[in-house]
Amino acid sequence: MDPIRNPYAPGAGQRPPELAGRDEQLTAFEVVLERVARGRPERSLVLTGLRGVGKTVLLNALRSAAVRKGWGTGKLEARPDQSLRRPLSSALHQAVRELGHPEPDEADHVLGVIRSFAQREAGADAKLRDRWSPGIAAPAVRGRADSGDVEIDLVELLTDVGGLAADVGKGVAVFIDEMQDLGTDDVSALCAACHELSQNGLPVIVVGAGLPHLPAVLSASKSYSERLFSYQRIDRLSREAADRALVAPAAEEEAAFTPDALAAMYDATRGYPYFIQAYGRSVWDLAPRTPITADDVAVAGPEAEAELAVGFFGSRYERATPAERDYLRAMADAAVASSDDGVEDPVGSVATADVAGVLGKKPQSLSPARDALLKKGLIYSGERGRIAFTVPHFGRYLRTQA
Ligand SMILES: Nc1ncnc2c1ncn2[C@@H]1O[C@H](COP(=O)(O)OP(=O)(O)OP(=O)(O)O)[C@@H](O)[C@H]1O
Ligand SMILES: [Mg+2]
């Protein structure tokens, strides 16, 4: 069918033509926004899930919901080895602009605090620090949010931003993607600041998204984090939602799927959003006419898998060094060996000792590779001594590589 009218959107953070199966989170967030704006105590949302399940897309949708309510919003993506100060300053700068406070002096004061927070970048590279500017015209406010202790500074910063939002009867929401990559000091400061703000009833919330071990990262830093955040596991879509993700965008273009075709699609994609978009894209291009049939799905399979191999699996695999790739492949082998029926659970975990066994090496000698893979977000550890792929079906992909 006409590729120009192809509605599907495989790709990291690509807005899907139909955001299926996330009504629960969207509704919960509306309640959070209303309560926070009224100064009621409310836990913030943290979305967790595997790669490609749609965390970034959902985070963006939540942000849009906040913008529709007139909130000030900002977003950042955490990176390993990067301090929170600069990206958070940019996000809050944006949020304050969006709030549109009627008193320029008040807004400028808060912008000055954001600037002083940003400029208090810890670290040795003074030259870089001098050159970097947060793009804020207001002068830095000395003595506020610039103590150098990120916990104190964050509380002061968010208190001032929250005060500004409360003035206009709105709120501020900060969205943090890849939240598991925040440094330990920043995580614990952020938890402490959220704790403080919610006690004071200030309308500021942090909404996070990250890999499945994010709750463990947060609770390792502050034990009360479980009471601070409401964790929402973002998973593959149910059959019904997966069908809707395919059917609704097709209907917009006056096309349809036969029931068999939808069953075949679910069989192939298992309801993983990224796979749904990739298969949708391929089957649309290859199907001669509407309705799309199960035969069309069978024909499109290899092309969809080829697209996934490059766009989804390959792009992650390439980030691993040769030693890390050996480790990944050994994980895939260990997953098959340790399963009862020789069929690996697509998201199951394996014992690190078994991986070492496959490679015939001592577990300690493999820690550098394992740690690097954890840091690159290719694997995660949900429980001690066990690891799993963050990318669904990664094991199967690796075995077709060999
Ligand atoms: N609810 C949904 N319905 C249909 N398609 C979706 C849905 N959520 C996400 N997608 C599609 O899935 C793909 C992956 O989405 P996204 O990049 O948000 O995943 P992610 O969880 O952030 O992945 P990563 O961990 O790699 O960052 C995109 O192509 C997006 O369009
Ligand atoms: Mg993402």
Short mmCIF file of N, CA, C and O in Angstrom, two decimals, residues 6-10 14-23 26 52-54 57-58 61 237-253 257 271-274 276-277:
data_model
loop_
_atom_site.label_atom_id
_atom_site.label_comp_id
_atom_site.label_asym_id
_atom_site.label_seq_id
_atom_site.Cartn_x
_atom_site.Cartn_y
_atom_site.Cartn_z
N ASN A 6 1.78 5.54 5.07
CA ASN A 6 2.10 4.59 6.16
C ASN A 6 2.08 5.31 7.51
O ASN A 6 2.88 6.22 7.74
N PRO A 7 1.18 4.93 8.42
CA PRO A 7 1.05 5.69 9.66
C PRO A 7 2.00 5.26 10.79
O PRO A 7 2.13 5.97 11.78
N TYR A 8 2.63 4.11 10.66
CA TYR A 8 3.35 3.55 11.82
C TYR A 8 4.70 4.22 12.02
O TYR A 8 5.30 4.74 11.08
N ALA A 9 5.16 4.20 13.28
CA ALA A 9 6.31 5.03 13.65
C ALA A 9 7.31 4.28 14.52
O ALA A 9 7.40 4.53 15.72
N PRO A 10 8.07 3.34 13.95
CA PRO A 10 9.09 2.70 14.78
C PRO A 10 10.25 3.67 15.02
O PRO A 10 10.64 4.38 14.10
N GLN A 14 9.60 7.99 19.25
CA GLN A 14 8.69 8.40 18.18
C GLN A 14 7.25 8.32 18.65
O GLN A 14 6.81 7.26 19.09
N ARG A 15 6.52 9.40 18.51
CA ARG A 15 5.14 9.39 18.95
C ARG A 15 4.33 8.40 18.12
O ARG A 15 4.32 8.50 16.90
N PRO A 16 3.69 7.44 18.76
CA PRO A 16 2.93 6.47 17.98
C PRO A 16 1.65 7.11 17.45
O PRO A 16 1.13 8.04 18.07
N PRO A 17 1.14 6.61 16.33
CA PRO A 17 -0.10 7.19 15.80
C PRO A 17 -1.27 6.98 16.77
O PRO A 17 -2.19 7.78 16.80
N GLU A 18 -1.20 5.92 17.58
CA GLU A 18 -2.24 5.67 18.58
C GLU A 18 -1.53 5.21 19.85
O GLU A 18 -0.82 4.21 19.83
N LEU A 19 -1.69 5.97 20.93
CA LEU A 19 -1.06 5.58 22.19
C LEU A 19 -2.00 4.60 22.89
O LEU A 19 -2.89 5.00 23.63
N ALA A 20 -1.78 3.32 22.64
CA ALA A 20 -2.74 2.31 23.10
C ALA A 20 -2.35 1.77 24.48
O ALA A 20 -1.18 1.67 24.81
N GLY A 21 -3.35 1.43 25.27
CA GLY A 21 -3.13 0.69 26.51
C GLY A 21 -2.51 1.47 27.65
O GLY A 21 -1.97 0.87 28.58
N ARG A 22 -2.53 2.78 27.60
CA ARG A 22 -1.91 3.56 28.68
C ARG A 22 -2.91 4.46 29.39
O ARG A 22 -2.52 5.42 30.05
N ASP A 23 -4.18 4.13 29.25
CA ASP A 23 -5.21 4.99 29.85
C ASP A 23 -5.08 5.05 31.37
O ASP A 23 -5.29 6.11 31.97
N LEU A 26 -2.45 7.56 32.29
CA LEU A 26 -2.88 8.92 31.94
C LEU A 26 -3.93 9.42 32.93
O LEU A 26 -3.88 10.57 33.37
N GLY A 52 12.07 -0.03 24.70
CA GLY A 52 11.11 -0.10 23.61
C GLY A 52 9.67 -0.36 24.02
O GLY A 52 8.82 -0.59 23.16
N VAL A 53 9.36 -0.30 25.32
CA VAL A 53 7.95 -0.51 25.72
C VAL A 53 7.14 0.78 25.68
O VAL A 53 5.92 0.75 25.81
N GLY A 54 7.84 1.90 25.51
CA GLY A 54 7.09 3.15 25.36
C GLY A 54 7.15 4.07 26.57
O GLY A 54 6.22 4.84 26.81
N VAL A 57 7.73 7.82 25.24
CA VAL A 57 6.52 8.31 24.60
C VAL A 57 5.44 8.63 25.65
O VAL A 57 4.75 9.64 25.57
N LEU A 58 5.33 7.79 26.66
CA LEU A 58 4.34 8.04 27.70
C LEU A 58 4.73 9.26 28.54
O LEU A 58 3.88 10.08 28.90
N ALA A 61 3.67 12.16 26.75
CA ALA A 61 2.21 12.33 26.80
C ALA A 61 1.80 12.93 28.15
O ALA A 61 0.90 13.77 28.22
N LEU A 237 1.88 -4.59 25.46
CA LEU A 237 0.45 -4.33 25.39
C LEU A 237 -0.34 -5.63 25.40
O LEU A 237 0.12 -6.67 24.90
N SER A 238 -1.54 -5.57 25.96
CA SER A 238 -2.47 -6.70 25.89
C SER A 238 -2.86 -6.90 24.42
O SER A 238 -2.66 -6.01 23.58
N ARG A 239 -3.45 -8.02 24.14
CA ARG A 239 -3.88 -8.29 22.77
C ARG A 239 -4.82 -7.20 22.27
O ARG A 239 -4.68 -6.67 21.16
N GLU A 240 -5.73 -6.81 23.14
CA GLU A 240 -6.72 -5.81 22.76
C GLU A 240 -6.07 -4.46 22.42
O GLU A 240 -6.37 -3.84 21.40
N ALA A 241 -5.15 -4.04 23.31
CA ALA A 241 -4.48 -2.76 23.09
C ALA A 241 -3.58 -2.82 21.86
O ALA A 241 -3.50 -1.85 21.08
N ALA A 242 -2.92 -3.95 21.67
CA ALA A 242 -2.04 -4.09 20.50
C ALA A 242 -2.85 -4.00 19.22
O ALA A 242 -2.43 -3.37 18.24
N ASP A 243 -4.02 -4.61 19.22
CA ASP A 243 -4.90 -4.52 18.05
C ASP A 243 -5.28 -3.07 17.78
O ASP A 243 -5.27 -2.61 16.65
N ARG A 244 -5.60 -2.37 18.86
CA ARG A 244 -6.00 -0.98 18.69
C ARG A 244 -4.84 -0.14 18.14
O ARG A 244 -5.03 0.75 17.30
N ALA A 245 -3.63 -0.43 18.61
CA ALA A 245 -2.45 0.31 18.13
C ALA A 245 -2.28 0.16 16.63
O ALA A 245 -1.74 1.04 15.96
N LEU A 246 -2.75 -0.97 16.08
CA LEU A 246 -2.62 -1.21 14.64
C LEU A 246 -3.85 -0.73 13.87
O LEU A 246 -3.74 -0.09 12.82
N VAL A 247 -5.02 -1.05 14.43
CA VAL A 247 -6.26 -0.82 13.68
C VAL A 247 -6.62 0.67 13.59
O VAL A 247 -6.99 1.15 12.51
N ALA A 248 -6.49 1.39 14.70
CA ALA A 248 -6.93 2.79 14.70
C ALA A 248 -6.17 3.64 13.67
O ALA A 248 -6.79 4.34 12.87
N PRO A 249 -4.83 3.56 13.62
CA PRO A 249 -4.12 4.36 12.61
C PRO A 249 -4.44 3.92 11.18
O PRO A 249 -4.51 4.76 10.28
N ALA A 250 -4.66 2.60 10.99
CA ALA A 250 -5.00 2.13 9.65
C ALA A 250 -6.35 2.70 9.23
O ALA A 250 -6.51 3.17 8.09
N ALA A 251 -7.31 2.70 10.16
CA ALA A 251 -8.65 3.19 9.85
C ALA A 251 -8.62 4.65 9.40
O ALA A 251 -9.36 5.05 8.50
N GLU A 252 -7.72 5.43 10.01
CA GLU A 252 -7.56 6.83 9.60
C GLU A 252 -7.21 6.94 8.13
O GLU A 252 -7.47 7.95 7.48
N GLU A 253 -6.54 5.91 7.62
CA GLU A 253 -6.12 5.91 6.21
C GLU A 253 -7.02 5.00 5.39
O GLU A 253 -6.62 4.54 4.31
N PHE A 257 -7.24 -4.53 8.89
CA PHE A 257 -6.57 -5.82 9.05
C PHE A 257 -7.65 -6.90 9.14
O PHE A 257 -8.68 -6.67 9.78
N GLY A 271 3.17 -8.07 21.46
CA GLY A 271 2.62 -6.88 22.11
C GLY A 271 3.65 -5.84 22.50
O GLY A 271 3.31 -4.84 23.12
N TYR A 272 4.94 -6.04 22.13
CA TYR A 272 5.95 -5.02 22.44
C TYR A 272 5.77 -3.83 21.50
O TYR A 272 5.81 -4.01 20.27
N PRO A 273 5.58 -2.63 22.07
CA PRO A 273 5.24 -1.48 21.23
C PRO A 273 6.22 -1.23 20.08
O PRO A 273 5.79 -0.95 18.96
N TYR A 274 7.51 -1.32 20.36
CA TYR A 274 8.46 -1.07 19.27
C TYR A 274 8.25 -2.08 18.14
O TYR A 274 8.25 -1.73 16.96
N ILE A 276 5.53 -3.69 17.43
CA ILE A 276 4.26 -3.41 16.75
C ILE A 276 4.46 -2.36 15.66
O ILE A 276 3.98 -2.51 14.53
N GLN A 277 5.19 -1.30 16.00
CA GLN A 277 5.42 -0.25 15.01
C GLN A 277 6.28 -0.76 13.85
O GLN A 277 6.02 -0.44 12.68
#
